Structures are given as structure tokens and as C-alpha cells.
């Protein structure tokens, strides 16, 4: 009898190798798509020992990013007067340090983290202002190292992290326009508070530091806005800007917290000017925010023309310098 030709069988090992190759390719593809920094759910925060220690039992492998974000905000939030305990400030610092442990400039945040993290940072608005502004912050610079604990002054514990870490985290969370707007309105109110606190007879540094420091903080945020929209098509960039403006203008109806009446007036005046601008001009008005708020304050002070013009020029230069540090 003629022999039946032998069947060609694919060895089992070949299927195993093929499967492993496909899995590897899929993993690499996902890594490239999502970014190496964000390969783990919730940026790996749930498994970070520092975060587990400071945030509490909600931080454990397997927890949802939404639940972890809520726990993070709760663990770091201060009281109604804006004071924070050491444990609260440490909780947020541990989160920021963990997120900045890689290359902060390449950080991609899990979307579920963006608004909660902005909410947590906004609760530390004076510290955020000092770190973004970067003028006269000796205490912040000396205690920004990851191992340095939060430090106390004026009845509260302060948050401070390395500049690259903070800027990288803010840039990453700003992908969500609502998150960016939360930090922008927090800085607006802090700027108003700093301007309103300048004594009427102030001169030299007592007069110039508050507006120029505010201009730097706002200039960094301006640069981050450009960095976030850089490379997007015009439609997506316009949608991001519109969402930011809509959230900012809703701030007119938000509680003013413990702002004194003078600061509240400065905040309201600037938001009203933003509202009154045309749609085409409105986002560009953000770039001039520090100068606009300083001008309004100087007019209320009935400052002489020469002093006012000199102060406005310094404020503009300070903001532009900070903007150029960030702008892509």
C-alpha cells in the first residue's frame, strides 16, 4: 500500500514562541502609546511605600485610581483657614516626589489623577505661589529635597518640592483644562492677596517683590499653557483654551475663601475684565494678567505716574522671563 504522506505539524514550541513575541510586541506598543512613565495604573502610586505610609490604607495595589485620588486629596487637605499639619503636607509631598522620581519633563499623568491633584495643590496656594514665583524663597529651596520634611511657620506646615518636579507635575496635570484652570484661579487669588498686603508707603523691594514674584508665577503658568497646546492641531488647542476660560470665568461665582475685601476686589476686577474681552482676545489676556492686576492695584493706591510705569515695566519683564523658561 502506498504510504500516506506525513502531515506537517507545527511544533508546540513554535506557538509558544509566537505567542510570547506577540505579547512582547503588544506590551511595547502599549508602552509607546501610553508612555513609559505611565505604564502602571495610577502612575504606580498605589504601590509606592512612601505614598502608602502617608495617604493611608486606600493606597494599596489593586485600588482604583479614582479611590486613590480621593484619598490623596483627603489626606493632604488643610482646615478652612488654609492651615496644614505636617502629616497633611507630607502626604502631598510624597505623592509629588513619587511622580517626579523619573524624568518630570516626560511625565504623563493618569487622567483620573489630574483634577484631584490640581485640587490638592490649590489647597496649598501660597506655597505653590512661592515655588512658581521663585523670589525670596530661601526656606523653600533649602527644604525642597525629597527627604526633607515639611517645615512650619506662621501656624502652618509648608509644602515644598524641587522646581523640576513641581513644573513637571503641573505640566502633566494641565493636559486637563479644568485642572490647569484650578491652579490659575488659585494663583490669581494669591496674587491679589499679595498685592493687597503691600503697605501704602512701601518702597524698593517691599514694593517690587510682590508684583514681580506674582508675574513669575503667572509667567510659568503661561509657558505651561503653551507647552500643553504645542503640537496639537488648532481645533484641539482652541478647545483646550476655551475650556480653561470657561472654568476661570465660573470662578466669579466661587467662594473667595479668606480673602480680605481689597484682594477680593482685585480678583473680581480681573475676572470681569477677562469676561469683557472679546472671544478672540480673551486667552491672550491671560499673558498680561500680572501687569493688569498690578495696574489696577496701583490705580487704587493713587500711585504717581513715574513709580507706576516703572513698576509695571519690572512686572512685565519678570513675567516674560519666566514664560521663556517654560515655553517650548
GROMACS .gro file of C-alpha atoms in nm:
model
  328
    1UNK     CA    1   0.000   0.000   0.000
    2UNK     CA    2   0.125   0.345  -0.072
    3UNK     CA    3   0.229   0.528   0.234
    4UNK     CA    4   0.026   0.829   0.342
    5UNK     CA    5   0.238   1.142   0.315
    6UNK     CA    6   0.333   1.267   0.661
    7UNK     CA    7   0.148   1.570   0.791
    8UNK     CA    8   0.349   1.881   0.863
    9UNK     CA    9   0.282   1.967   1.225
   10UNK     CA   10   0.382   2.296   1.378
   11UNK     CA   11   0.567   2.215   1.699
   12UNK     CA   12   0.404   2.340   2.019
   13UNK     CA   13   0.720   2.536   2.096
   14UNK     CA   14   0.665   2.744   1.784
   15UNK     CA   15   0.322   2.853   1.905
   16UNK     CA   16   0.466   2.941   2.244
   17UNK     CA   17   0.742   3.149   2.090
   18UNK     CA   18   0.495   3.319   1.858
   19UNK     CA   19   0.264   3.398   2.147
   20UNK     CA   20   0.547   3.541   2.351
   21UNK     CA   21   0.658   3.758   2.060
   22UNK     CA   22   0.306   3.893   2.007
   23UNK     CA   23   0.268   3.964   2.378
   24UNK     CA   24   0.601   4.143   2.382
   25UNK     CA   25   0.510   4.349   2.077
   26UNK     CA   26   0.175   4.436   2.232
   27UNK     CA   27   0.344   4.543   2.553
   28UNK     CA   28   0.593   4.759   2.368
   29UNK     CA   29   0.314   4.913   2.165
   30UNK     CA   30   0.117   4.996   2.479
   31UNK     CA   31   0.429   5.140   2.641
   32UNK     CA   32   0.489   5.363   2.342
   33UNK     CA   33   0.126   5.467   2.328
   34UNK     CA   34   0.084   5.544   2.695
   35UNK     CA   35   0.437   5.649   2.775
   36UNK     CA   36   0.692   5.462   2.983
   37UNK     CA   37   0.627   5.689   3.281
   38UNK     CA   38   0.264   5.576   3.297
   39UNK     CA   39   0.298   5.200   3.239
   40UNK     CA   40   0.147   5.119   3.581
   41UNK     CA   41  -0.210   5.212   3.672
   42UNK     CA   42  -0.234   5.544   3.853
   43UNK     CA   43   0.135   5.607   3.782
   44UNK     CA   44   0.233   5.336   4.030
   45UNK     CA   45   0.128   5.547   4.329
   46UNK     CA   46  -0.074   5.265   4.487
   47UNK     CA   47   0.239   5.052   4.521
   48UNK     CA   48   0.473   5.328   4.638
   49UNK     CA   49   0.576   5.274   5.000
   50UNK     CA   50   0.604   5.647   5.075
   51UNK     CA   51   0.255   5.711   4.941
   52UNK     CA   52   0.112   5.409   5.124
   53UNK     CA   53   0.257   5.537   5.451
   54UNK     CA   54   0.132   5.893   5.416
   55UNK     CA   55  -0.201   5.851   5.233
   56UNK     CA   56  -0.318   5.551   5.434
   57UNK     CA   57  -0.497   5.224   5.372
   58UNK     CA   58  -0.657   5.347   5.049
   59UNK     CA   59  -0.314   5.325   4.886
   60UNK     CA   60  -0.256   4.960   4.805
   61UNK     CA   61  -0.201   4.761   4.486
   62UNK     CA   62  -0.531   4.698   4.312
   63UNK     CA   63  -0.712   5.006   4.438
   64UNK     CA   64  -0.878   5.215   4.171
   65UNK     CA   65  -0.710   5.536   4.066
   66UNK     CA   66  -1.029   5.728   4.144
   67UNK     CA   67  -1.035   5.597   4.501
   68UNK     CA   68  -0.665   5.667   4.546
   69UNK     CA   69  -0.704   6.021   4.414
   70UNK     CA   70  -0.987   6.089   4.658
   71UNK     CA   71  -0.779   5.954   4.945
   72UNK     CA   72  -0.484   6.169   4.837
   73UNK     CA   73  -0.695   6.487   4.844
   74UNK     CA   74  -0.846   6.394   5.180
   75UNK     CA   75  -0.509   6.311   5.337
   76UNK     CA   76  -0.349   6.641   5.228
   77UNK     CA   77  -0.636   6.888   5.277
   78UNK     CA   78  -0.597   7.151   5.547
   79UNK     CA   79  -0.858   7.323   5.760
   80UNK     CA   80  -1.091   7.603   5.649
   81UNK     CA   81  -0.831   7.868   5.730
   82UNK     CA   82  -0.577   7.708   5.497
   83UNK     CA   83  -0.352   7.568   5.769
   84UNK     CA   84  -0.192   7.227   5.725
   85UNK     CA   85  -0.043   6.976   5.965
   86UNK     CA   86   0.291   6.813   5.899
   87UNK     CA   87   0.119   6.487   5.806
   88UNK     CA   88  -0.106   6.663   5.554
   89UNK     CA   89   0.179   6.845   5.383
   90UNK     CA   90   0.388   6.527   5.389
   91UNK     CA   91   0.112   6.330   5.217
   92UNK     CA   92   0.106   6.563   4.918
   93UNK     CA   93   0.485   6.591   4.909
   94UNK     CA   94   0.517   6.212   4.897
   95UNK     CA   95   0.279   6.198   4.601
   96UNK     CA   96   0.470   6.469   4.414
   97UNK     CA   97   0.808   6.313   4.490
   98UNK     CA   98   0.686   5.976   4.365
   99UNK     CA   99   0.554   6.129   4.043
  100UNK     CA  100   0.878   6.319   3.990
  101UNK     CA  101   1.107   6.022   4.052
  102UNK     CA  102   1.159   5.970   3.679
  103UNK     CA  103   1.207   6.247   3.426
  104UNK     CA  104   0.946   6.509   3.527
  105UNK     CA  105   0.960   6.665   3.180
  106UNK     CA  106   0.829   6.337   3.032
  107UNK     CA  107   0.565   6.268   3.296
  108UNK     CA  108   0.222   6.159   3.174
  109UNK     CA  109  -0.045   6.152   3.444
  110UNK     CA  110  -0.328   5.904   3.464
  111UNK     CA  111  -0.633   6.114   3.365
  112UNK     CA  112  -0.809   6.022   3.692
  113UNK     CA  113  -0.530   6.198   3.884
  114UNK     CA  114  -0.529   6.534   3.707
  115UNK     CA  115  -0.817   6.728   3.863
  116UNK     CA  116  -0.773   6.575   4.213
  117UNK     CA  117  -0.403   6.659   4.211
  118UNK     CA  118  -0.477   7.015   4.099
  119UNK     CA  119  -0.736   7.039   4.378
  120UNK     CA  120  -0.478   6.924   4.631
  121UNK     CA  121  -0.214   7.169   4.505
  122UNK     CA  122  -0.463   7.458   4.505
  123UNK     CA  123  -0.517   7.395   4.876
  124UNK     CA  124  -0.150   7.496   4.918
  125UNK     CA  125  -0.188   7.810   4.704
  126UNK     CA  126   0.062   8.030   4.899
  127UNK     CA  127   0.327   7.756   4.878
  128UNK     CA  128   0.251   7.697   4.511
  129UNK     CA  129   0.287   8.072   4.453
  130UNK     CA  130   0.626   8.079   4.626
  131UNK     CA  131   0.759   7.779   4.437
  132UNK     CA  132   0.637   7.903   4.098
  133UNK     CA  133   0.743   8.263   4.166
  134UNK     CA  134   1.088   8.173   4.290
  135UNK     CA  135   1.181   8.503   4.453
  136UNK     CA  136   1.294   8.518   4.816
  137UNK     CA  137   1.222   8.151   4.888
  138UNK     CA  138   1.531   8.051   5.084
  139UNK     CA  139   1.332   7.823   5.313
  140UNK     CA  140   1.164   7.656   5.018
  141UNK     CA  141   1.490   7.593   4.833
  142UNK     CA  142   1.668   7.455   5.139
  143UNK     CA  143   1.384   7.216   5.221
  144UNK     CA  144   1.279   7.102   4.875
  145UNK     CA  145   1.484   6.780   4.877
  146UNK     CA  146   1.272   6.460   4.872
  147UNK     CA  147   1.389   6.353   5.217
  148UNK     CA  148   1.331   6.696   5.379
  149UNK     CA  149   1.009   6.709   5.587
  150UNK     CA  150   0.753   6.989   5.559
  151UNK     CA  151   0.856   7.291   5.764
  152UNK     CA  152   0.647   7.510   5.991
  153UNK     CA  153   0.598   7.886   6.009
  154UNK     CA  154   0.305   8.120   6.072
  155UNK     CA  155   0.095   7.842   6.221
  156UNK     CA  156   0.107   7.602   5.927
  157UNK     CA  157   0.331   7.342   5.764
  158UNK     CA  158   0.456   7.423   5.416
  159UNK     CA  159   0.478   7.210   5.104
  160UNK     CA  160   0.799   7.235   4.906
  161UNK     CA  161   0.946   7.017   4.631
  162UNK     CA  162   1.218   7.052   4.370
  163UNK     CA  163   1.139   7.302   4.094
  164UNK     CA  164   1.166   7.046   3.813
  165UNK     CA  165   0.933   6.811   3.999
  166UNK     CA  166   0.667   7.078   4.051
  167UNK     CA  167   0.682   7.209   3.696
  168UNK     CA  168   0.671   6.858   3.551
  169UNK     CA  169   0.365   6.765   3.757
  170UNK     CA  170   0.184   7.091   3.674
  171UNK     CA  171   0.258   7.044   3.304
  172UNK     CA  172   0.126   6.687   3.319
  173UNK     CA  173  -0.195   6.770   3.506
  174UNK     CA  174  -0.255   7.071   3.279
  175UNK     CA  175  -0.343   6.831   2.996
  176UNK     CA  176  -0.686   6.850   3.159
  177UNK     CA  177  -0.802   7.214   3.114
  178UNK     CA  178  -1.011   7.212   3.431
  179UNK     CA  179  -0.704   7.112   3.631
  180UNK     CA  180  -0.499   7.394   3.480
  181UNK     CA  181  -0.778   7.645   3.547
  182UNK     CA  182  -0.797   7.538   3.914
  183UNK     CA  183  -0.430   7.631   3.960
  184UNK     CA  184  -0.472   7.951   3.760
  185UNK     CA  185  -0.758   8.078   3.976
  186UNK     CA  186  -0.568   7.978   4.291
  187UNK     CA  187  -0.268   8.183   4.172
  188UNK     CA  188  -0.498   8.472   4.077
  189UNK     CA  189  -0.633   8.494   4.429
  190UNK     CA  190  -0.287   8.461   4.583
  191UNK     CA  191  -0.157   8.737   4.355
  192UNK     CA  192  -0.446   8.959   4.465
  193UNK     CA  193  -0.371   8.881   4.829
  194UNK     CA  194  -0.002   8.967   4.788
  195UNK     CA  195  -0.076   9.296   4.613
  196UNK     CA  196  -0.340   9.398   4.865
  197UNK     CA  197  -0.095   9.336   5.151
  198UNK     CA  198   0.165   9.585   5.020
  199UNK     CA  199   0.179   9.884   5.260
  200UNK     CA  200   0.074  10.215   5.108
  201UNK     CA  201   0.417  10.366   5.188
  202UNK     CA  202   0.622  10.071   5.056
  203UNK     CA  203   0.936  10.138   4.855
  204UNK     CA  204   1.220   9.941   4.698
  205UNK     CA  205   1.192   9.562   4.746
  206UNK     CA  206   0.883   9.587   4.965
  207UNK     CA  207   0.709   9.747   4.667
  208UNK     CA  208   0.857   9.550   4.376
  209UNK     CA  209   0.888   9.191   4.503
  210UNK     CA  210   0.515   9.105   4.539
  211UNK     CA  211   0.415   9.203   4.181
  212UNK     CA  212   0.730   9.066   4.016
  213UNK     CA  213   0.705   8.738   4.207
  214UNK     CA  214   0.341   8.708   4.103
  215UNK     CA  215   0.440   8.783   3.745
  216UNK     CA  216   0.691   8.497   3.755
  217UNK     CA  217   0.432   8.254   3.892
  218UNK     CA  218   0.179   8.354   3.627
  219UNK     CA  219   0.450   8.354   3.358
  220UNK     CA  220   0.537   7.992   3.440
  221UNK     CA  221   0.168   7.903   3.406
  222UNK     CA  222   0.156   8.089   3.072
  223UNK     CA  223   0.453   7.887   2.949
  224UNK     CA  224   0.290   7.563   3.064
  225UNK     CA  225  -0.027   7.655   2.872
  226UNK     CA  226   0.181   7.692   2.556
  227UNK     CA  227   0.366   7.367   2.628
  228UNK     CA  228   0.038   7.178   2.668
  229UNK     CA  229  -0.108   7.305   2.340
  230UNK     CA  230   0.221   7.281   2.148
  231UNK     CA  231   0.189   7.027   1.867
  232UNK     CA  232  -0.189   6.999   1.892
  233UNK     CA  233  -0.395   7.080   1.585
  234UNK     CA  234  -0.567   7.417   1.603
  235UNK     CA  235  -0.908   7.270   1.681
  236UNK     CA  236  -0.786   7.076   1.985
  237UNK     CA  237  -0.576   7.368   2.107
  238UNK     CA  238  -0.874   7.602   2.078
  239UNK     CA  239  -1.097   7.356   2.265
  240UNK     CA  240  -0.841   7.338   2.550
  241UNK     CA  241  -0.819   7.718   2.576
  242UNK     CA  242  -1.197   7.757   2.568
  243UNK     CA  243  -1.240   7.502   2.847
  244UNK     CA  244  -0.979   7.683   3.059
  245UNK     CA  245  -1.154   8.019   3.011
  246UNK     CA  246  -1.497   7.874   3.088
  247UNK     CA  247  -1.367   7.731   3.416
  248UNK     CA  248  -1.188   8.055   3.508
  249UNK     CA  249  -1.496   8.267   3.446
  250UNK     CA  250  -1.702   8.038   3.666
  251UNK     CA  251  -1.459   8.143   3.938
  252UNK     CA  252  -1.654   8.467   3.961
  253UNK     CA  253  -1.919   8.271   4.149
  254UNK     CA  254  -1.676   8.070   4.362
  255UNK     CA  255  -1.624   8.136   4.733
  256UNK     CA  256  -1.349   8.389   4.798
  257UNK     CA  257  -1.222   8.196   5.100
  258UNK     CA  258  -1.044   8.417   5.349
  259UNK     CA  259  -0.952   8.691   5.101
  260UNK     CA  260  -0.976   9.034   5.251
  261UNK     CA  261  -1.207   9.283   5.073
  262UNK     CA  262  -0.924   9.455   4.885
  263UNK     CA  263  -0.791   9.127   4.748
  264UNK     CA  264  -1.141   9.008   4.661
  265UNK     CA  265  -1.197   9.330   4.462
  266UNK     CA  266  -0.874   9.279   4.268
  267UNK     CA  267  -0.969   8.920   4.185
  268UNK     CA  268  -1.321   9.019   4.080
  269UNK     CA  269  -1.196   9.314   3.872
  270UNK     CA  270  -0.955   9.098   3.676
  271UNK     CA  271  -1.214   8.826   3.614
  272UNK     CA  272  -1.460   9.091   3.498
  273UNK     CA  273  -1.202   9.235   3.257
  274UNK     CA  274  -1.144   8.884   3.124
  275UNK     CA  275  -1.518   8.839   3.080
  276UNK     CA  276  -1.548   9.172   2.896
  277UNK     CA  277  -1.276   9.086   2.643
  278UNK     CA  278  -1.384   8.955   2.304
  279UNK     CA  279  -1.371   8.582   2.239
  280UNK     CA  280  -1.073   8.629   2.007
  281UNK     CA  281  -0.877   8.832   2.263
  282UNK     CA  282  -0.972   8.655   2.583
  283UNK     CA  283  -0.700   8.392   2.606
  284UNK     CA  284  -0.431   8.644   2.509
  285UNK     CA  285  -0.540   8.849   2.810
  286UNK     CA  286  -0.402   8.578   3.035
  287UNK     CA  287  -0.049   8.665   2.923
  288UNK     CA  288  -0.099   9.018   3.054
  289UNK     CA  289  -0.265   8.918   3.380
  290UNK     CA  290   0.016   9.018   3.617
  291UNK     CA  291   0.051   9.362   3.460
  292UNK     CA  292  -0.326   9.413   3.451
  293UNK     CA  293  -0.370   9.324   3.819
  294UNK     CA  294  -0.071   9.537   3.922
  295UNK     CA  295  -0.208   9.831   3.722
  296UNK     CA  296  -0.548   9.801   3.891
  297UNK     CA  297  -0.384   9.787   4.234
  298UNK     CA  298  -0.156  10.086   4.156
  299UNK     CA  299  -0.454  10.293   4.044
  300UNK     CA  300  -0.634  10.216   4.369
  301UNK     CA  301  -0.321  10.327   4.554
  302UNK     CA  302  -0.316  10.652   4.354
  303UNK     CA  303   0.050  10.584   4.278
  304UNK     CA  304   0.238  10.858   4.096
  305UNK     CA  305   0.285  10.801   3.723
  306UNK     CA  306   0.662  10.754   3.723
  307UNK     CA  307   0.659  10.495   4.001
  308UNK     CA  308   0.365  10.315   3.845
  309UNK     CA  309   0.521  10.292   3.498
  310UNK     CA  310   0.849  10.168   3.643
  311UNK     CA  311   0.670   9.901   3.848
  312UNK     CA  312   0.463   9.787   3.551
  313UNK     CA  313   0.777   9.756   3.337
  314UNK     CA  314   0.950   9.542   3.602
  315UNK     CA  315   0.641   9.326   3.635
  316UNK     CA  316   0.620   9.270   3.260
  317UNK     CA  317   0.989   9.176   3.233
  318UNK     CA  318   0.961   8.932   3.524
  319UNK     CA  319   0.664   8.752   3.371
  320UNK     CA  320   0.825   8.735   3.027
  321UNK     CA  321   1.146   8.589   3.170
  322UNK     CA  322   0.955   8.312   3.350
  323UNK     CA  323   0.744   8.242   3.041
  324UNK     CA  324   1.056   8.194   2.829
  325UNK     CA  325   1.190   7.939   3.079
  326UNK     CA  326   0.895   7.711   3.001
  327UNK     CA  327   0.776   7.795   2.650
  328UNK     CA  328   0.851   7.506   2.409
   0.00000   0.00000   0.00000
